[in-house]
Every structure is written in structure tokens, then in C-alpha cells.
Amino acid sequence: MSGQQESVADAAPTILVIDEQLLLSSALAHGLRGQGLDAHSLCITDLAGVLSAALAHRPGLVLLDLDLRCAPDGRPINGVDLVAPLHAQGWTVLVITSAESLDRIADALAQGAVNWIGKGATFAGLVHAAVEIMQGRGQLVPADCAAQI
């Protein structure tokens, strides 16, 4: 650009990695940047903070863990509670989780997540899943959601 800072509206869609494990989220964001994607790791403090930070980027894809750290008041942050508000901001949400509860994954899908992948996947598998979603592939259609769970 001609010396002007690129506006959020003109920027490429962003990938946000939201996870309580900074090492995982930073490494995944770095791997996605290596694929030429605009990826960032978001540190979790509270739900409102995540939603506010997400507004600073052009909506694209959120890689969201369901089990997030505790809020300042000591209560655990449930990633499912972020799906609908992020979706309302225009984000596509892919759940990345080690959650044992298929009900929570189903809740995330019902709130608007497009698919999910387990944290047991390889790093290459996680990157591949994110790239597929960014390219419009790999999203579950509503009829597929019940079959996946």
C-alpha cells in the first residue's frame, strides 16, 4: 500500500487460535503462517476479552479449544460459550479439543461450529484441517453432524 496502514476491512481473513495452552496455540499459528495464512494466537483471560480481541481482525477462521483456562473469578471458561458470539461476528469456528464429552462437541456444533478435530491429531493434520476449512471444504452439513458424534 502507499504508506497507509491496511484497514481491517481490506486485510485477508484471519485465523485465530484460541487455546489455554500457549505453546500449542503459538506453534499452530506459526505453522499456519508458514502456509501463507494470517494466523494469530489469542491468550484467554475471559470471554469478553476474547470477543473484543477478535473484533480487531477481519473474520476468518477460529480454531477453538472447548476447555479453556479459568476466568479471574476462578470459574472455568467453556469454549462452547464462545461459538455463537464468534459466529455472530462473522467467524467460522473449527473446534479443536481433547474433550471427552461428545455432548459438548455436539453443543458446539449446534451453536454454529462447522466441524471438530481431536487434539490427538498430528500437527500436519491440524494445519490441513484449518487450510481445508479456509478453502471452503471440510465443513459438516447439519445432517452430517449427528453422524460425526
mmCIF file of N, CA and C in Angstrom:
data_model
loop_
_atom_site.group_PDB
_atom_site.id
_atom_site.type_symbol
_atom_site.label_atom_id
_atom_site.label_comp_id
_atom_site.label_asym_id
_atom_site.label_seq_id
_atom_site.Cartn_x
_atom_site.Cartn_y
_atom_site.Cartn_z
ATOM 1 N N MET A 1 0.836 -1.177 0.000
ATOM 2 C CA MET A 1 0.000 0.000 0.000
ATOM 3 C C MET A 1 0.887 1.248 0.000
ATOM 4 N N SER A 2 0.325 2.366 -0.273
ATOM 5 C CA SER A 2 1.085 3.592 -0.411
ATOM 6 C C SER A 2 1.323 4.274 0.939
ATOM 7 N N GLY A 3 2.005 3.590 1.844
ATOM 8 C CA GLY A 3 2.334 4.168 3.121
ATOM 9 C C GLY A 3 1.201 4.201 4.129
ATOM 10 N N GLN A 4 0.003 3.899 3.688
ATOM 11 C CA GLN A 4 -1.117 3.885 4.618
ATOM 12 C C GLN A 4 -1.231 2.503 5.235
ATOM 13 N N GLN A 5 -1.656 2.483 6.477
ATOM 14 C CA GLN A 5 -1.853 1.205 7.150
ATOM 15 C C GLN A 5 -3.085 0.539 6.567
ATOM 16 N N GLU A 6 -2.977 -0.753 6.279
ATOM 17 C CA GLU A 6 -4.090 -1.505 5.725
ATOM 18 C C GLU A 6 -5.212 -1.581 6.758
ATOM 19 N N SER A 7 -6.422 -1.311 6.330
ATOM 20 C CA SER A 7 -7.550 -1.373 7.261
ATOM 21 C C SER A 7 -7.960 -2.820 7.483
ATOM 22 N N VAL A 8 -8.636 -3.055 8.596
ATOM 23 C CA VAL A 8 -9.126 -4.396 8.906
ATOM 24 C C VAL A 8 -10.024 -4.894 7.791
ATOM 25 N N ALA A 9 -10.839 -4.021 7.207
ATOM 26 C CA ALA A 9 -11.767 -4.427 6.152
ATOM 27 C C ALA A 9 -11.034 -4.883 4.895
ATOM 28 N N ASP A 10 -9.815 -4.337 4.632
ATOM 29 C CA ASP A 10 -9.069 -4.698 3.430
ATOM 30 C C ASP A 10 -8.137 -5.884 3.641
ATOM 31 N N ALA A 11 -7.928 -6.277 4.869
ATOM 32 C CA ALA A 11 -6.979 -7.336 5.187
ATOM 33 C C ALA A 11 -7.531 -8.699 4.784
ATOM 34 N N ALA A 12 -6.620 -9.655 4.625
ATOM 35 C CA ALA A 12 -7.023 -11.031 4.347
ATOM 36 C C ALA A 12 -7.717 -11.603 5.579
ATOM 37 N N PRO A 13 -8.601 -12.570 5.378
ATOM 38 C CA PRO A 13 -9.238 -13.206 6.542
ATOM 39 C C PRO A 13 -8.177 -13.773 7.487
ATOM 40 N N THR A 14 -8.488 -13.725 8.731
ATOM 41 C CA THR A 14 -7.565 -14.114 9.791
ATOM 42 C C THR A 14 -7.929 -15.487 10.339
ATOM 43 N N ILE A 15 -6.922 -16.183 10.826
ATOM 44 C CA ILE A 15 -7.148 -17.386 11.614
ATOM 45 C C ILE A 15 -6.722 -17.054 13.039
ATOM 46 N N LEU A 16 -7.630 -17.252 13.980
ATOM 47 C CA LEU A 16 -7.323 -17.080 15.395
ATOM 48 C C LEU A 16 -7.278 -18.450 16.047
ATOM 49 N N VAL A 17 -6.230 -18.721 16.791
ATOM 50 C CA VAL A 17 -6.104 -19.956 17.547
ATOM 51 C C VAL A 17 -6.374 -19.614 19.000
ATOM 52 N N ILE A 18 -7.473 -20.148 19.537
ATOM 53 C CA ILE A 18 -7.883 -19.855 20.907
ATOM 54 C C ILE A 18 -7.753 -21.141 21.726
ATOM 55 N N ASP A 19 -6.765 -21.152 22.602
ATOM 56 C CA ASP A 19 -6.457 -22.336 23.395
ATOM 57 C C ASP A 19 -5.803 -21.883 24.688
ATOM 58 N N GLU A 20 -5.976 -22.647 25.744
ATOM 59 C CA GLU A 20 -5.353 -22.271 27.005
ATOM 60 C C GLU A 20 -3.877 -22.644 27.039
ATOM 61 N N GLN A 21 -3.435 -23.506 26.138
ATOM 62 C CA GLN A 21 -2.034 -23.923 26.100
ATOM 63 C C GLN A 21 -1.284 -23.041 25.109
ATOM 64 N N LEU A 22 -0.545 -22.071 25.629
ATOM 65 C CA LEU A 22 0.143 -21.094 24.797
ATOM 66 C C LEU A 22 1.111 -21.755 23.819
ATOM 67 N N LEU A 23 1.792 -22.809 24.240
ATOM 68 C CA LEU A 23 2.731 -23.487 23.353
ATOM 69 C C LEU A 23 2.001 -24.048 22.139
ATOM 70 N N LEU A 24 0.882 -24.727 22.362
ATOM 71 C CA LEU A 24 0.120 -25.302 21.256
ATOM 72 C C LEU A 24 -0.431 -24.210 20.347
ATOM 73 N N SER A 25 -1.055 -23.194 20.930
ATOM 74 C CA SER A 25 -1.682 -22.160 20.100
ATOM 75 C C SER A 25 -0.636 -21.371 19.315
ATOM 76 N N SER A 26 0.493 -21.065 19.929
ATOM 77 C CA SER A 26 1.556 -20.333 19.234
ATOM 78 C C SER A 26 2.167 -21.173 18.119
ATOM 79 N N ALA A 27 2.424 -22.448 18.396
ATOM 80 C CA ALA A 27 3.012 -23.331 17.379
ATOM 81 C C ALA A 27 2.058 -23.526 16.202
ATOM 82 N N LEU A 28 0.788 -23.691 16.496
ATOM 83 C CA LEU A 28 -0.191 -23.869 15.421
ATOM 84 C C LEU A 28 -0.312 -22.598 14.584
ATOM 85 N N ALA A 29 -0.360 -21.438 15.238
ATOM 86 C CA ALA A 29 -0.414 -20.172 14.500
ATOM 87 C C ALA A 29 0.833 -20.012 13.635
ATOM 88 N N HIS A 30 2.001 -20.366 14.168
ATOM 89 C CA HIS A 30 3.248 -20.281 13.406
ATOM 90 C C HIS A 30 3.200 -21.209 12.185
ATOM 91 N N GLY A 31 2.723 -22.449 12.386
ATOM 92 C CA GLY A 31 2.613 -23.389 11.275
ATOM 93 C C GLY A 31 1.667 -22.901 10.193
ATOM 94 N N LEU A 32 0.579 -22.270 10.586
ATOM 95 C CA LEU A 32 -0.378 -21.733 9.619
ATOM 96 C C LEU A 32 0.201 -20.530 8.871
ATOM 97 N N ARG A 33 0.965 -19.697 9.570
ATOM 98 C CA ARG A 33 1.639 -18.586 8.889
ATOM 99 C C ARG A 33 2.622 -19.132 7.864
ATOM 100 N N GLY A 34 3.233 -20.282 8.162
ATOM 101 C CA GLY A 34 4.124 -20.931 7.214
ATOM 102 C C GLY A 34 3.406 -21.395 5.958
ATOM 103 N N GLN A 35 2.090 -21.526 6.027
ATOM 104 C CA GLN A 35 1.259 -21.876 4.865
ATOM 105 C C GLN A 35 0.765 -20.613 4.143
ATOM 106 N N GLY A 36 1.261 -19.457 4.568
ATOM 107 C CA GLY A 36 0.873 -18.205 3.936
ATOM 108 C C GLY A 36 -0.409 -17.605 4.474
ATOM 109 N N LEU A 37 -0.855 -18.093 5.615
ATOM 110 C CA LEU A 37 -2.112 -17.609 6.197
ATOM 111 C C LEU A 37 -1.831 -16.607 7.314
ATOM 112 N N ASP A 38 -2.745 -15.690 7.516
ATOM 113 C CA ASP A 38 -2.636 -14.674 8.567
ATOM 114 C C ASP A 38 -3.184 -15.269 9.862
ATOM 115 N N ALA A 39 -2.323 -15.912 10.643
ATOM 116 C CA ALA A 39 -2.756 -16.631 11.842
ATOM 117 C C ALA A 39 -2.173 -15.993 13.095
ATOM 118 N N HIS A 40 -3.008 -15.982 14.151
ATOM 119 C CA HIS A 40 -2.618 -15.391 15.429
ATOM 120 C C HIS A 40 -3.092 -16.270 16.572
ATOM 121 N N SER A 41 -2.324 -16.265 17.637
ATOM 122 C CA SER A 41 -2.681 -16.972 18.862
ATOM 123 C C SER A 41 -3.320 -15.970 19.806
ATOM 124 N N LEU A 42 -4.418 -16.366 20.437
ATOM 125 C CA LEU A 42 -5.093 -15.484 21.392
ATOM 126 C C LEU A 42 -4.974 -16.064 22.783
ATOM 127 N N CYS A 43 -4.483 -15.263 23.708
ATOM 128 C CA CYS A 43 -4.396 -15.677 25.101
ATOM 129 C C CYS A 43 -5.761 -15.463 25.765
ATOM 130 N N ILE A 44 -6.220 -16.432 26.499
ATOM 131 C CA ILE A 44 -7.542 -16.388 27.114
ATOM 132 C C ILE A 44 -7.461 -15.761 28.501
ATOM 133 N N THR A 45 -8.267 -14.754 28.732
ATOM 134 C CA THR A 45 -8.425 -14.216 30.083
ATOM 135 C C THR A 45 -9.888 -14.298 30.496
ATOM 136 N N ASP A 46 -10.766 -13.961 29.584
ATOM 137 C CA ASP A 46 -12.201 -14.067 29.842
ATOM 138 C C ASP A 46 -12.933 -14.019 28.504
ATOM 139 N N LEU A 47 -14.203 -14.385 28.507
ATOM 140 C CA LEU A 47 -14.979 -14.447 27.271
ATOM 141 C C LEU A 47 -15.062 -13.087 26.590
ATOM 142 N N ALA A 48 -15.336 -12.047 27.358
ATOM 143 C CA ALA A 48 -15.460 -10.706 26.779
ATOM 144 C C ALA A 48 -14.143 -10.257 26.152
ATOM 145 N N GLY A 49 -13.032 -10.593 26.793
ATOM 146 C CA GLY A 49 -11.727 -10.238 26.253
ATOM 147 C C GLY A 49 -11.447 -10.909 24.924
ATOM 148 N N VAL A 50 -11.820 -12.174 24.807
ATOM 149 C CA VAL A 50 -11.633 -12.903 23.549
ATOM 150 C C VAL A 50 -12.472 -12.258 22.451
ATOM 151 N N LEU A 51 -13.733 -11.967 22.759
ATOM 152 C CA LEU A 51 -14.621 -11.386 21.755
ATOM 153 C C LEU A 51 -14.142 -10.004 21.330
ATOM 154 N N SER A 52 -13.646 -9.231 22.266
ATOM 155 C CA SER A 52 -13.113 -7.911 21.950
ATOM 156 C C SER A 52 -11.861 -8.026 21.075
ATOM 157 N N ALA A 53 -10.963 -8.934 21.420
ATOM 158 C CA ALA A 53 -9.740 -9.135 20.635
ATOM 159 C C ALA A 53 -10.065 -9.619 19.229
ATOM 160 N N ALA A 54 -11.084 -10.452 19.090
ATOM 161 C CA ALA A 54 -11.473 -10.964 17.774
ATOM 162 C C ALA A 54 -11.941 -9.838 16.855
ATOM 163 N N LEU A 55 -12.535 -8.802 17.423
ATOM 164 C CA LEU A 55 -13.021 -7.676 16.617
ATOM 165 C C LEU A 55 -11.891 -6.893 15.945
ATOM 166 N N ALA A 56 -10.671 -7.057 16.412
ATOM 167 C CA ALA A 56 -9.535 -6.349 15.837
ATOM 168 C C ALA A 56 -9.064 -6.969 14.526
ATOM 169 N N HIS A 57 -9.657 -8.091 14.130
ATOM 170 C CA HIS A 57 -9.244 -8.810 12.924
ATOM 171 C C HIS A 57 -10.424 -8.978 11.971
ATOM 172 N N ARG A 58 -10.085 -9.130 10.692
ATOM 173 C CA ARG A 58 -11.122 -9.454 9.718
ATOM 174 C C ARG A 58 -11.528 -10.900 9.953
ATOM 175 N N PRO A 59 -12.827 -11.158 10.157
ATOM 176 C CA PRO A 59 -13.249 -12.532 10.454
ATOM 177 C C PRO A 59 -12.839 -13.532 9.382
ATOM 178 N N GLY A 60 -12.365 -14.641 9.863
ATOM 179 C CA GLY A 60 -11.982 -15.774 9.029
ATOM 180 C C GLY A 60 -12.326 -17.037 9.790
ATOM 181 N N LEU A 61 -11.301 -17.710 10.282
ATOM 182 C CA LEU A 61 -11.463 -18.991 10.961
ATOM 183 C C LEU A 61 -10.942 -18.900 12.384
ATOM 184 N N VAL A 62 -11.714 -19.440 13.319
ATOM 185 C CA VAL A 62 -11.263 -19.593 14.696
ATOM 186 C C VAL A 62 -11.060 -21.079 14.960
ATOM 187 N N LEU A 63 -9.879 -21.428 15.437
ATOM 188 C CA LEU A 63 -9.599 -22.771 15.924
ATOM 189 C C LEU A 63 -9.779 -22.687 17.428
ATOM 190 N N LEU A 64 -10.822 -23.297 17.936
ATOM 191 C CA LEU A 64 -11.261 -23.082 19.310
ATOM 192 C C LEU A 64 -11.212 -24.348 20.142
ATOM 193 N N ASP A 65 -10.483 -24.280 21.250
ATOM 194 C CA ASP A 65 -10.494 -25.353 22.234
ATOM 195 C C ASP A 65 -11.733 -25.174 23.104
ATOM 196 N N LEU A 66 -12.330 -26.260 23.521
ATOM 197 C CA LEU A 66 -13.508 -26.176 24.382
ATOM 198 C C LEU A 66 -13.147 -26.039 25.856
ATOM 199 N N ASP A 67 -11.998 -26.552 26.246
ATOM 200 C CA ASP A 67 -11.568 -26.498 27.649
ATOM 201 C C ASP A 67 -10.519 -25.418 27.807
ATOM 202 N N LEU A 68 -10.964 -24.254 28.240
ATOM 203 C CA LEU A 68 -10.076 -23.111 28.372
ATOM 204 C C LEU A 68 -9.736 -22.901 29.844
ATOM 205 N N ARG A 69 -8.768 -22.057 30.100
ATOM 206 C CA ARG A 69 -8.340 -21.827 31.484
ATOM 207 C C ARG A 69 -9.446 -21.196 32.305
ATOM 208 N N CYS A 70 -9.172 -20.969 33.544
ATOM 209 C CA CYS A 70 -10.155 -20.363 34.436
ATOM 210 C C CYS A 70 -10.161 -18.846 34.281
ATOM 211 N N ALA A 71 -11.341 -18.284 34.432
ATOM 212 C CA ALA A 71 -11.507 -16.829 34.433
ATOM 213 C C ALA A 71 -10.913 -16.263 35.717
ATOM 214 N N PRO A 72 -10.736 -14.956 35.783
ATOM 215 C CA PRO A 72 -10.182 -14.345 37.005
ATOM 216 C C PRO A 72 -10.967 -14.698 38.270
ATOM 217 N N ASP A 73 -12.258 -15.012 38.131
ATOM 218 C CA ASP A 73 -13.048 -15.378 39.313
ATOM 219 C C ASP A 73 -12.897 -16.850 39.689
ATOM 220 N N GLY A 74 -12.052 -17.599 38.938
ATOM 221 C CA GLY A 74 -11.789 -18.994 39.262
ATOM 222 C C GLY A 74 -12.675 -20.005 38.557
ATOM 223 N N ARG A 75 -13.707 -19.531 37.872
ATOM 224 C CA ARG A 75 -14.586 -20.459 37.153
ATOM 225 C C ARG A 75 -13.964 -20.825 35.812
ATOM 226 N N PRO A 76 -14.070 -22.099 35.398
ATOM 227 C CA PRO A 76 -13.525 -22.494 34.093
ATOM 228 C C PRO A 76 -14.290 -21.819 32.956
ATOM 229 N N ILE A 77 -13.553 -21.464 31.905
ATOM 230 C CA ILE A 77 -14.166 -20.876 30.720
ATOM 231 C C ILE A 77 -14.524 -22.015 29.774
ATOM 232 N N ASN A 78 -15.770 -22.084 29.388
ATOM 233 C CA ASN A 78 -16.259 -23.118 28.475
ATOM 234 C C ASN A 78 -16.218 -22.569 27.061
ATOM 235 N N GLY A 79 -15.394 -23.168 26.205
ATOM 236 C CA GLY A 79 -15.273 -22.724 24.824
ATOM 237 C C GLY A 79 -16.584 -22.740 24.068
ATOM 238 N N VAL A 80 -17.499 -23.620 24.447
ATOM 239 C CA VAL A 80 -18.804 -23.675 23.786
ATOM 240 C C VAL A 80 -19.493 -22.313 23.878
ATOM 241 N N ASP A 81 -19.263 -21.598 24.988
ATOM 242 C CA ASP A 81 -19.895 -20.295 25.177
ATOM 243 C C ASP A 81 -19.368 -19.233 24.214
ATOM 244 N N LEU A 82 -18.267 -19.509 23.540
ATOM 245 C CA LEU A 82 -17.708 -18.568 22.567
ATOM 246 C C LEU A 82 -18.207 -18.808 21.149
ATOM 247 N N VAL A 83 -18.721 -20.002 20.859
ATOM 248 C CA VAL A 83 -19.055 -20.357 19.475
ATOM 249 C C VAL A 83 -20.089 -19.407 18.886
ATOM 250 N N ALA A 84 -21.243 -19.259 19.498
ATOM 251 C CA ALA A 84 -22.307 -18.419 18.932
ATOM 252 C C ALA A 84 -21.887 -16.956 18.808
ATOM 253 N N PRO A 85 -21.268 -16.344 19.852
ATOM 254 C CA PRO A 85 -20.864 -14.946 19.690
ATOM 255 C C PRO A 85 -19.796 -14.744 18.606
ATOM 256 N N LEU A 86 -18.842 -15.674 18.482
ATOM 257 C CA LEU A 86 -17.843 -15.568 17.418
ATOM 258 C C LEU A 86 -18.511 -15.723 16.053
ATOM 259 N N HIS A 87 -19.421 -16.673 15.963
ATOM 260 C CA HIS A 87 -20.164 -16.884 14.716
ATOM 261 C C HIS A 87 -20.943 -15.615 14.348
ATOM 262 N N ALA A 88 -21.539 -14.966 15.336
ATOM 263 C CA ALA A 88 -22.296 -13.731 15.101
ATOM 264 C C ALA A 88 -21.382 -12.603 14.609
ATOM 265 N N GLN A 89 -20.102 -12.634 14.982
ATOM 266 C CA GLN A 89 -19.139 -11.641 14.495
ATOM 267 C C GLN A 89 -18.680 -11.953 13.074
ATOM 268 N N GLY A 90 -19.081 -13.113 12.543
ATOM 269 C CA GLY A 90 -18.698 -13.488 11.182
ATOM 270 C C GLY A 90 -17.607 -14.532 11.089
ATOM 271 N N TRP A 91 -17.190 -15.085 12.222
ATOM 272 C CA TRP A 91 -16.133 -16.084 12.238
ATOM 273 C C TRP A 91 -16.683 -17.473 11.923
ATOM 274 N N THR A 92 -15.880 -18.272 11.245
ATOM 275 C CA THR A 92 -16.130 -19.695 11.074
ATOM 276 C C THR A 92 -15.373 -20.373 12.210
ATOM 277 N N VAL A 93 -16.027 -21.298 12.917
ATOM 278 C CA VAL A 93 -15.410 -21.908 14.093
ATOM 279 C C VAL A 93 -15.159 -23.395 13.856
ATOM 280 N N LEU A 94 -13.909 -23.808 14.008
ATOM 281 C CA LEU A 94 -13.500 -25.209 13.981
ATOM 282 C C LEU A 94 -13.050 -25.547 15.398
ATOM 283 N N VAL A 95 -13.702 -26.508 16.013
ATOM 284 C CA VAL A 95 -13.364 -26.909 17.374
ATOM 285 C C VAL A 95 -12.166 -27.847 17.348
ATOM 286 N N ILE A 96 -11.174 -27.535 18.169
ATOM 287 C CA ILE A 96 -10.023 -28.418 18.399
ATOM 288 C C ILE A 96 -10.083 -28.762 19.870
ATOM 289 N N THR A 97 -10.239 -30.041 20.173
ATOM 290 C CA THR A 97 -10.481 -30.364 21.574
ATOM 291 C C THR A 97 -9.950 -31.726 21.972
ATOM 292 N N SER A 98 -9.684 -31.832 23.253
ATOM 293 C CA SER A 98 -9.398 -33.128 23.856
ATOM 294 C C SER A 98 -10.565 -33.510 24.754
ATOM 295 N N ALA A 99 -11.645 -32.765 24.660
ATOM 296 C CA ALA A 99 -12.825 -33.018 25.496
ATOM 297 C C ALA A 99 -13.329 -34.440 25.271
ATOM 298 N N GLU A 100 -13.614 -35.096 26.359
ATOM 299 C CA GLU A 100 -14.131 -36.459 26.302
ATOM 300 C C GLU A 100 -15.634 -36.480 26.049
ATOM 301 N N SER A 101 -16.297 -35.391 26.343
ATOM 302 C CA SER A 101 -17.747 -35.330 26.245
ATOM 303 C C SER A 101 -18.201 -35.023 24.823
ATOM 304 N N LEU A 102 -18.790 -36.011 24.183
ATOM 305 C CA LEU A 102 -19.337 -35.790 22.849
ATOM 306 C C LEU A 102 -20.516 -34.824 22.897
ATOM 307 N N ASP A 103 -21.182 -34.737 24.062
ATOM 308 C CA ASP A 103 -22.278 -33.784 24.215
ATOM 309 C C ASP A 103 -21.774 -32.353 24.064
ATOM 310 N N ARG A 104 -20.604 -32.051 24.596
ATOM 311 C CA ARG A 104 -20.047 -30.696 24.472
ATOM 312 C C ARG A 104 -19.686 -30.390 23.026
ATOM 313 N N ILE A 105 -19.157 -31.381 22.324
ATOM 314 C CA ILE A 105 -18.840 -31.188 20.907
ATOM 315 C C ILE A 105 -20.138 -30.953 20.132
ATOM 316 N N ALA A 106 -21.163 -31.742 20.436
ATOM 317 C CA ALA A 106 -22.458 -31.556 19.789
ATOM 318 C C ALA A 106 -23.024 -30.178 20.098
ATOM 319 N N ASP A 107 -22.861 -29.709 21.340
ATOM 320 C CA ASP A 107 -23.319 -28.363 21.707
ATOM 321 C C ASP A 107 -22.599 -27.303 20.868
ATOM 322 N N ALA A 108 -21.298 -27.470 20.684
ATOM 323 C CA ALA A 108 -20.530 -26.508 19.883
ATOM 324 C C ALA A 108 -21.022 -26.509 18.430
ATOM 325 N N LEU A 109 -21.288 -27.688 17.890
ATOM 326 C CA LEU A 109 -21.809 -27.770 16.525
ATOM 327 C C LEU A 109 -23.190 -27.128 16.434
ATOM 328 N N ALA A 110 -24.016 -27.354 17.444
ATOM 329 C CA ALA A 110 -25.350 -26.759 17.465
ATOM 330 C C ALA A 110 -25.283 -25.236 17.572
ATOM 331 N N GLN A 111 -24.225 -24.718 18.203
ATOM 332 C CA GLN A 111 -24.055 -23.265 18.351
ATOM 333 C C GLN A 111 -23.460 -22.614 17.096
ATOM 334 N N GLY A 112 -23.043 -23.446 16.114
ATOM 335 C CA GLY A 112 -22.542 -22.880 14.865
ATOM 336 C C GLY A 112 -21.153 -23.307 14.442
ATOM 337 N N ALA A 113 -20.449 -24.134 15.229
ATOM 338 C CA ALA A 113 -19.145 -24.637 14.783
ATOM 339 C C ALA A 113 -19.356 -25.476 13.526
ATOM 340 N N VAL A 114 -18.395 -25.423 12.596
ATOM 341 C CA VAL A 114 -18.564 -26.120 11.320
ATOM 342 C C VAL A 114 -18.012 -27.532 11.324
ATOM 343 N N ASN A 115 -17.144 -27.851 12.280
ATOM 344 C CA ASN A 115 -16.590 -29.194 12.382
ATOM 345 C C ASN A 115 -15.727 -29.237 13.634
ATOM 346 N N TRP A 116 -15.133 -30.399 13.899
ATOM 347 C CA TRP A 116 -14.250 -30.540 15.044
ATOM 348 C C TRP A 116 -13.157 -31.540 14.715
ATOM 349 N N ILE A 117 -12.049 -31.391 15.438
ATOM 350 C CA ILE A 117 -10.924 -32.306 15.293
ATOM 351 C C ILE A 117 -10.326 -32.504 16.683
ATOM 352 N N GLY A 118 -9.902 -33.712 16.972
ATOM 353 C CA GLY A 118 -9.319 -34.011 18.270
ATOM 354 C C GLY A 118 -7.891 -33.514 18.374
ATOM 355 N N LYS A 119 -7.475 -33.151 19.583
ATOM 356 C CA LYS A 119 -6.102 -32.703 19.803
ATOM 357 C C LYS A 119 -5.102 -33.841 19.617
ATOM 358 N N GLY A 120 -5.590 -35.059 19.529
ATOM 359 C CA GLY A 120 -4.708 -36.182 19.267
ATOM 360 C C GLY A 120 -4.261 -36.251 17.818
ATOM 361 N N ALA A 121 -4.817 -35.387 16.969
ATOM 362 C CA ALA A 121 -4.415 -35.355 15.557
ATOM 363 C C ALA A 121 -2.964 -34.892 15.457
ATOM 364 N N THR A 122 -2.329 -35.233 14.365
ATOM 365 C CA THR A 122 -0.962 -34.758 14.146
ATOM 366 C C THR A 122 -0.980 -33.256 13.878
ATOM 367 N N PHE A 123 0.169 -32.628 14.062
ATOM 368 C CA PHE A 123 0.277 -31.209 13.762
ATOM 369 C C PHE A 123 -0.085 -30.954 12.304
ATOM 370 N N ALA A 124 0.425 -31.799 11.416
ATOM 371 C CA ALA A 124 0.109 -31.650 9.993
ATOM 372 C C ALA A 124 -1.391 -31.807 9.755
ATOM 373 N N GLY A 125 -2.025 -32.705 10.500
ATOM 374 C CA GLY A 125 -3.471 -32.895 10.374
ATOM 375 C C GLY A 125 -4.249 -31.665 10.815
ATOM 376 N N LEU A 126 -3.805 -31.019 11.899
ATOM 377 C CA LEU A 126 -4.459 -29.796 12.361
ATOM 378 C C LEU A 126 -4.313 -28.675 11.337
ATOM 379 N N VAL A 127 -3.108 -28.513 10.807
ATOM 380 C CA VAL A 127 -2.872 -27.482 9.790
ATOM 381 C C VAL A 127 -3.719 -27.777 8.553
ATOM 382 N N HIS A 128 -3.735 -29.039 8.131
ATOM 383 C CA HIS A 128 -4.520 -29.424 6.958
ATOM 384 C C HIS A 128 -6.007 -29.131 7.173
ATOM 385 N N ALA A 129 -6.540 -29.465 8.344
ATOM 386 C CA ALA A 129 -7.957 -29.210 8.634
ATOM 387 C C ALA A 129 -8.262 -27.718 8.553
ATOM 388 N N ALA A 130 -7.388 -26.889 9.100
ATOM 389 C CA ALA A 130 -7.604 -25.432 9.057
ATOM 390 C C ALA A 130 -7.572 -24.915 7.628
ATOM 391 N N VAL A 131 -6.602 -25.379 6.846
ATOM 392 C CA VAL A 131 -6.499 -24.936 5.453
ATOM 393 C C VAL A 131 -7.733 -25.379 4.665
ATOM 394 N N GLU A 132 -8.191 -26.594 4.890
ATOM 395 C CA GLU A 132 -9.393 -27.090 4.200
ATOM 396 C C GLU A 132 -10.607 -26.218 4.506
ATOM 397 N N ILE A 133 -10.791 -25.870 5.771
ATOM 398 C CA ILE A 133 -11.925 -25.025 6.147
ATOM 399 C C ILE A 133 -11.783 -23.643 5.507
ATOM 400 N N MET A 134 -10.578 -23.079 5.519
ATOM 401 C CA MET A 134 -10.357 -21.759 4.903
ATOM 402 C C MET A 134 -10.648 -21.786 3.407
ATOM 403 N N GLN A 135 -10.485 -22.932 2.782
ATOM 404 C CA GLN A 135 -10.742 -23.069 1.353
ATOM 405 C C GLN A 135 -12.164 -23.546 1.063
ATOM 406 N N GLY A 136 -13.009 -23.551 2.104
ATOM 407 C CA GLY A 136 -14.421 -23.883 1.902
ATOM 408 C C GLY A 136 -14.736 -25.367 1.873
ATOM 409 N N ARG A 137 -13.785 -26.190 2.283
ATOM 410 C CA ARG A 137 -14.014 -27.633 2.335
ATOM 411 C C ARG A 137 -13.943 -28.093 3.786
ATOM 412 N N GLY A 138 -14.447 -29.288 4.057
ATOM 413 C CA GLY A 138 -14.317 -29.868 5.383
ATOM 414 C C GLY A 138 -15.359 -29.429 6.384
ATOM 415 N N GLN A 139 -16.369 -28.703 5.928
ATOM 416 C CA GLN A 139 -17.417 -28.273 6.846
ATOM 417 C C GLN A 139 -18.536 -29.309 6.853
ATOM 418 N N LEU A 140 -18.995 -29.622 8.043
ATOM 419 C CA LEU A 140 -20.113 -30.544 8.170
ATOM 420 C C LEU A 140 -21.394 -29.837 7.766
ATOM 421 N N VAL A 141 -22.259 -30.538 7.078
ATOM 422 C CA VAL A 141 -23.603 -30.020 6.850
ATOM 423 C C VAL A 141 -24.454 -30.547 7.991
ATOM 424 N N PRO A 142 -25.564 -29.901 8.327
ATOM 425 C CA PRO A 142 -26.334 -30.318 9.507
ATOM 426 C C PRO A 142 -26.625 -31.818 9.586
ATOM 427 N N ALA A 143 -26.913 -32.467 8.474
ATOM 428 C CA ALA A 143 -27.207 -33.894 8.509
ATOM 429 C C ALA A 143 -25.973 -34.714 8.909
ATOM 430 N N ASP A 144 -24.774 -34.200 8.600
ATOM 431 C CA ASP A 144 -23.541 -34.903 8.949
ATOM 432 C C ASP A 144 -23.201 -34.787 10.438
ATOM 433 N N CYS A 145 -23.687 -33.754 11.086
ATOM 434 C CA CYS A 145 -23.322 -33.510 12.476
ATOM 435 C C CYS A 145 -23.697 -34.690 13.363
ATOM 436 N N ALA A 146 -24.876 -35.209 13.219
ATOM 437 C CA ALA A 146 -25.309 -36.340 14.045
ATOM 438 C C ALA A 146 -24.464 -37.575 13.742
ATOM 439 N N ALA A 147 -24.069 -37.750 12.493
ATOM 440 C CA ALA A 147 -23.270 -38.917 12.133
ATOM 441 C C ALA A 147 -21.862 -38.831 12.698
ATOM 442 N N GLN A 148 -21.336 -37.612 12.896
ATOM 443 C CA GLN A 148 -19.983 -37.434 13.415
ATOM 444 C C GLN A 148 -19.890 -37.678 14.910
ATOM 445 N N ILE A 149 -21.003 -37.508 15.614
ATOM 446 C CA ILE A 149 -20.995 -37.593 17.072
ATOM 447 C C ILE A 149 -21.403 -38.969 17.533
#
